[in-house]
Short mmCIF file of C-alpha atoms and ligand atoms in Angstrom, two decimals:
data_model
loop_
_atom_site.label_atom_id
_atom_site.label_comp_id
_atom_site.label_asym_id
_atom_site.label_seq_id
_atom_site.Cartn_x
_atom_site.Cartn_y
_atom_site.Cartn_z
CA UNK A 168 0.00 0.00 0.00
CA UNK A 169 1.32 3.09 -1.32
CA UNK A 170 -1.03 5.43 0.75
CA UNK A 171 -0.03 8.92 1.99
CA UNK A 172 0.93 8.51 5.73
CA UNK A 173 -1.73 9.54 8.70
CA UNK A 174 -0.29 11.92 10.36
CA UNK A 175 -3.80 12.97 12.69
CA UNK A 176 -4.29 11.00 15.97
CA UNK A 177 -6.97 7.77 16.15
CA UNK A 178 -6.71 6.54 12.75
CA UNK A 179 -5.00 4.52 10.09
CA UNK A 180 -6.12 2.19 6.72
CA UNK A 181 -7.87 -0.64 7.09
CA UNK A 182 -6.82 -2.65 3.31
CA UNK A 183 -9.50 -5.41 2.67
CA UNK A 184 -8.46 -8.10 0.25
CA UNK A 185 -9.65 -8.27 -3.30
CA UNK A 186 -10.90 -11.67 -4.35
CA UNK A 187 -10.18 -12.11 -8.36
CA UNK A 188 -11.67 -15.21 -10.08
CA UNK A 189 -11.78 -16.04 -13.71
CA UNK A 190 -15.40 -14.38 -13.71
CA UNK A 191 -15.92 -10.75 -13.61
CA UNK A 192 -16.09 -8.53 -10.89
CA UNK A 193 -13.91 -8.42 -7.84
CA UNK A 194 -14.90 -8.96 -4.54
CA UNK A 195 -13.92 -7.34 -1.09
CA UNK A 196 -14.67 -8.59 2.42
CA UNK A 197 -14.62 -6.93 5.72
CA UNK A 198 -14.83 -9.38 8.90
CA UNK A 199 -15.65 -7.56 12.24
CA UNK A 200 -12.21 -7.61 14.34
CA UNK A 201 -10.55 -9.03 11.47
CA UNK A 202 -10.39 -6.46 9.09
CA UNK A 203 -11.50 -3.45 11.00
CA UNK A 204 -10.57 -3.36 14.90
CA UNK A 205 -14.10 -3.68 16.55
CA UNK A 206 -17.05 -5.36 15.99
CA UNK A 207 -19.96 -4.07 13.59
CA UNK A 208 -22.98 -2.82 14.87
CA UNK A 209 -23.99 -0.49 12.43
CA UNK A 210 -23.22 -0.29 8.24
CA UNK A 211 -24.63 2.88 6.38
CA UNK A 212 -23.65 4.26 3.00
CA UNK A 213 -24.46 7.56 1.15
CA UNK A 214 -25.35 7.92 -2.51
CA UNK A 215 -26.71 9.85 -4.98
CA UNK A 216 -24.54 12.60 -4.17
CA UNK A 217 -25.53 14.98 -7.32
CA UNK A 218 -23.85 18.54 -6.02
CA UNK A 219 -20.18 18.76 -6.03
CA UNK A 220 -20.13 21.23 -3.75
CA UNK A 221 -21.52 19.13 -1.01
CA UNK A 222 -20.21 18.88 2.15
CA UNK A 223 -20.89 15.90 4.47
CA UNK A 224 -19.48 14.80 7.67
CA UNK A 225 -18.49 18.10 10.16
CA UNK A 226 -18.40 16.63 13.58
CA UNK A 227 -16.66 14.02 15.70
CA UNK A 228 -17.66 11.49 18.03
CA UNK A 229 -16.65 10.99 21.48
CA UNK A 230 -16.18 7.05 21.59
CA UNK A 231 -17.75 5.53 18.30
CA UNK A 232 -14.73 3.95 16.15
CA UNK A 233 -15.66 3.74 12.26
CA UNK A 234 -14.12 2.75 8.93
CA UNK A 235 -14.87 4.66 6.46
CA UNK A 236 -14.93 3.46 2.54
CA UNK A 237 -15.28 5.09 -1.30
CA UNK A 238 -16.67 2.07 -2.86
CA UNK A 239 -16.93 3.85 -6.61
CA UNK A 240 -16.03 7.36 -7.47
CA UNK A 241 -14.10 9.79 -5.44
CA UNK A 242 -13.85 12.06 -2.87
CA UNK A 243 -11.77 13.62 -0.44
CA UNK A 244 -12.06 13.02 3.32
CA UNK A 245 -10.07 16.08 5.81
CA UNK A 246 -9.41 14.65 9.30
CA UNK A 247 -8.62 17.14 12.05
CA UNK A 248 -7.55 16.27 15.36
CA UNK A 249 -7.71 19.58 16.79
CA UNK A 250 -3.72 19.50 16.49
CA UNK A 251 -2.77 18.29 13.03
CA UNK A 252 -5.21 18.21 9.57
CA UNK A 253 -4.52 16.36 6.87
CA UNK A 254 -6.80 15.66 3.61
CA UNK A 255 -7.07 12.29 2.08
CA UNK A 256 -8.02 11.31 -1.44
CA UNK A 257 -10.46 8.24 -1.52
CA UNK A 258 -10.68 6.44 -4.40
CA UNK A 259 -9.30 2.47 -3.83
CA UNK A 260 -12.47 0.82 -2.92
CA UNK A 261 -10.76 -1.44 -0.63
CA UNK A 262 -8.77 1.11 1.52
CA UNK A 263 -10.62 2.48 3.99
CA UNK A 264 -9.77 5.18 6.92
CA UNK A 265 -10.35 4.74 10.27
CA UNK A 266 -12.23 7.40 11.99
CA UNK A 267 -11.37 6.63 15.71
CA UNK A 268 -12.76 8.71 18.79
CA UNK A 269 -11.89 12.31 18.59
CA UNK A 270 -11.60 13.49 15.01
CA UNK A 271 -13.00 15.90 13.48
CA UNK A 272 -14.16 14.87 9.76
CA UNK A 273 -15.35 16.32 6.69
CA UNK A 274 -16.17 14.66 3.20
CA UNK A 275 -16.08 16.96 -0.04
CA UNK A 276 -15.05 16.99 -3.39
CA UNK A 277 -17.35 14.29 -4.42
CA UNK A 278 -16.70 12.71 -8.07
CA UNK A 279 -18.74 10.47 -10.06
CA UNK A 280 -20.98 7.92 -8.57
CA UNK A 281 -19.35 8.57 -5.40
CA UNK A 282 -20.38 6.07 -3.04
CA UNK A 283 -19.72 6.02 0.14
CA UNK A 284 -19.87 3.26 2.83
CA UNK A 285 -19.07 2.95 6.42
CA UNK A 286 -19.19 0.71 9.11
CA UNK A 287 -19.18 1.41 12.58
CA UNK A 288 -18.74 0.39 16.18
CA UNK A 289 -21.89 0.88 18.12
CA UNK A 290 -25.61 1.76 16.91
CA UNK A 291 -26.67 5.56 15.86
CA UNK A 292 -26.24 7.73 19.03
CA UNK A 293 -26.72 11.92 18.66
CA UNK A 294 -25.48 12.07 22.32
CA UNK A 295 -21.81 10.58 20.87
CA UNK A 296 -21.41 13.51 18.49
CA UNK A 297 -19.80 16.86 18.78
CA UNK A 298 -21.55 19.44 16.00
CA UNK A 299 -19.75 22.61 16.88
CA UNK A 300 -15.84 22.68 15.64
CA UNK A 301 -15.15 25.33 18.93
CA UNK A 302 -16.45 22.59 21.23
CA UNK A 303 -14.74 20.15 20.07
CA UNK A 304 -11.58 21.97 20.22
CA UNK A 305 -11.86 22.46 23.94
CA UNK A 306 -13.55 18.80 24.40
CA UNK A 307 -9.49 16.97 22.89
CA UNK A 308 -7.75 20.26 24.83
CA UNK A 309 -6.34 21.75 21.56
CA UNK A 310 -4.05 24.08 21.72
CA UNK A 311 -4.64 26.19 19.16
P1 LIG B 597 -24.94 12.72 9.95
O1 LIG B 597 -24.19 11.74 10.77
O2 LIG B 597 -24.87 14.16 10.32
O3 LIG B 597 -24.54 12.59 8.41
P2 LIG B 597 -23.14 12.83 7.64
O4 LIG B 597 -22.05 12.85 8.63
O5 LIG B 597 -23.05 11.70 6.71
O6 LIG B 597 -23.24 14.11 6.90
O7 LIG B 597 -26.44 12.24 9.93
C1 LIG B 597 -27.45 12.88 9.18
C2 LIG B 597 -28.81 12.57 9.79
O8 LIG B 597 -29.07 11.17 9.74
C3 LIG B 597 -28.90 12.98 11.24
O9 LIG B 597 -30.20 13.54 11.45
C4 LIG B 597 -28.80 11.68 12.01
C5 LIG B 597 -29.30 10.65 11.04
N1 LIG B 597 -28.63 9.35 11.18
C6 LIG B 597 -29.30 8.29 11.75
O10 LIG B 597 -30.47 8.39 12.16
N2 LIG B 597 -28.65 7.09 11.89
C7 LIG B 597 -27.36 6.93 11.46
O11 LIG B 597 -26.80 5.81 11.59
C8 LIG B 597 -26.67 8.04 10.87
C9 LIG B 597 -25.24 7.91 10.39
C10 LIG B 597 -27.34 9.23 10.76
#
């Protein structure tokens, strides 16, 4: 894996295998503590993403661990972790980033088809997420 190196605190690539038989298509597998470090609970995905100039993501969570995928298309995911920022450019369908406890993240740049999927540790919880960038900052003690 030739990815750029994660530089931003709680995270890392997850790179699932591709299965390739003498009949079309490829095939990727993810296995709960196998090929992500927790177990599912929860998989969602987000399509039909028609604007470019959307914006998706913009909060953090205060435990939940995720891994998130671009299964077809592009985009580009910014991780903050109220220290360092780096952006990412998703496009292997079977290299995902871990979103671990604490970072801030933002998906943009969306290119055709984009399709994104993620899986995650524990079931949809609004109490787990920080909305407002200034409270997080002072919820991981940033410095800045
Ligand atoms: P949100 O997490 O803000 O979306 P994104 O980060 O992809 O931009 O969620 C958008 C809305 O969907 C919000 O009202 C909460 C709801 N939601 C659920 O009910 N269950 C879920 O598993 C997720 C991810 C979101």
């Amino acid at each position: 894996m030739d990815n750029k190196p994660i530089i931003v605190k709680n995270s890392g690539y997850v790179e699932l295998k591709r299965i390739v038989d003498e009949r079309d298509g490829v095939l990727s597998i993810m296995e709960g503590q196998h090929d992500v470090p927790f177990d599912i609970k929860r998989v969602y995905y987000i399509n039909n993403l028609e604007n470019l100039q959307s914006v998706r993501g913009k909060h953090a969570h205060k435990e939940l661990k995720q891994v998130i995928f671009c299964i077809n298309g592009s985009f580009v995911l910014t991780l903050d972790d109220g220290e360092k920022k780096q952006d990412i450019h998703m496009w292997r369908d079977n290299v995902g980033v871990i979103l671990g406890k604490e970072l801030w993240h933002t998906m943009h740049s969306f290119l055709s088809g984009c399709v994104l999927l993620v899986v995650a540790s524990d079931f949809y919880k609004e109490e787990d997420y920080i909305r407002d960038y200034e409270e997080f900052l002072n919820y991981v003690g940033s410095t800045k």
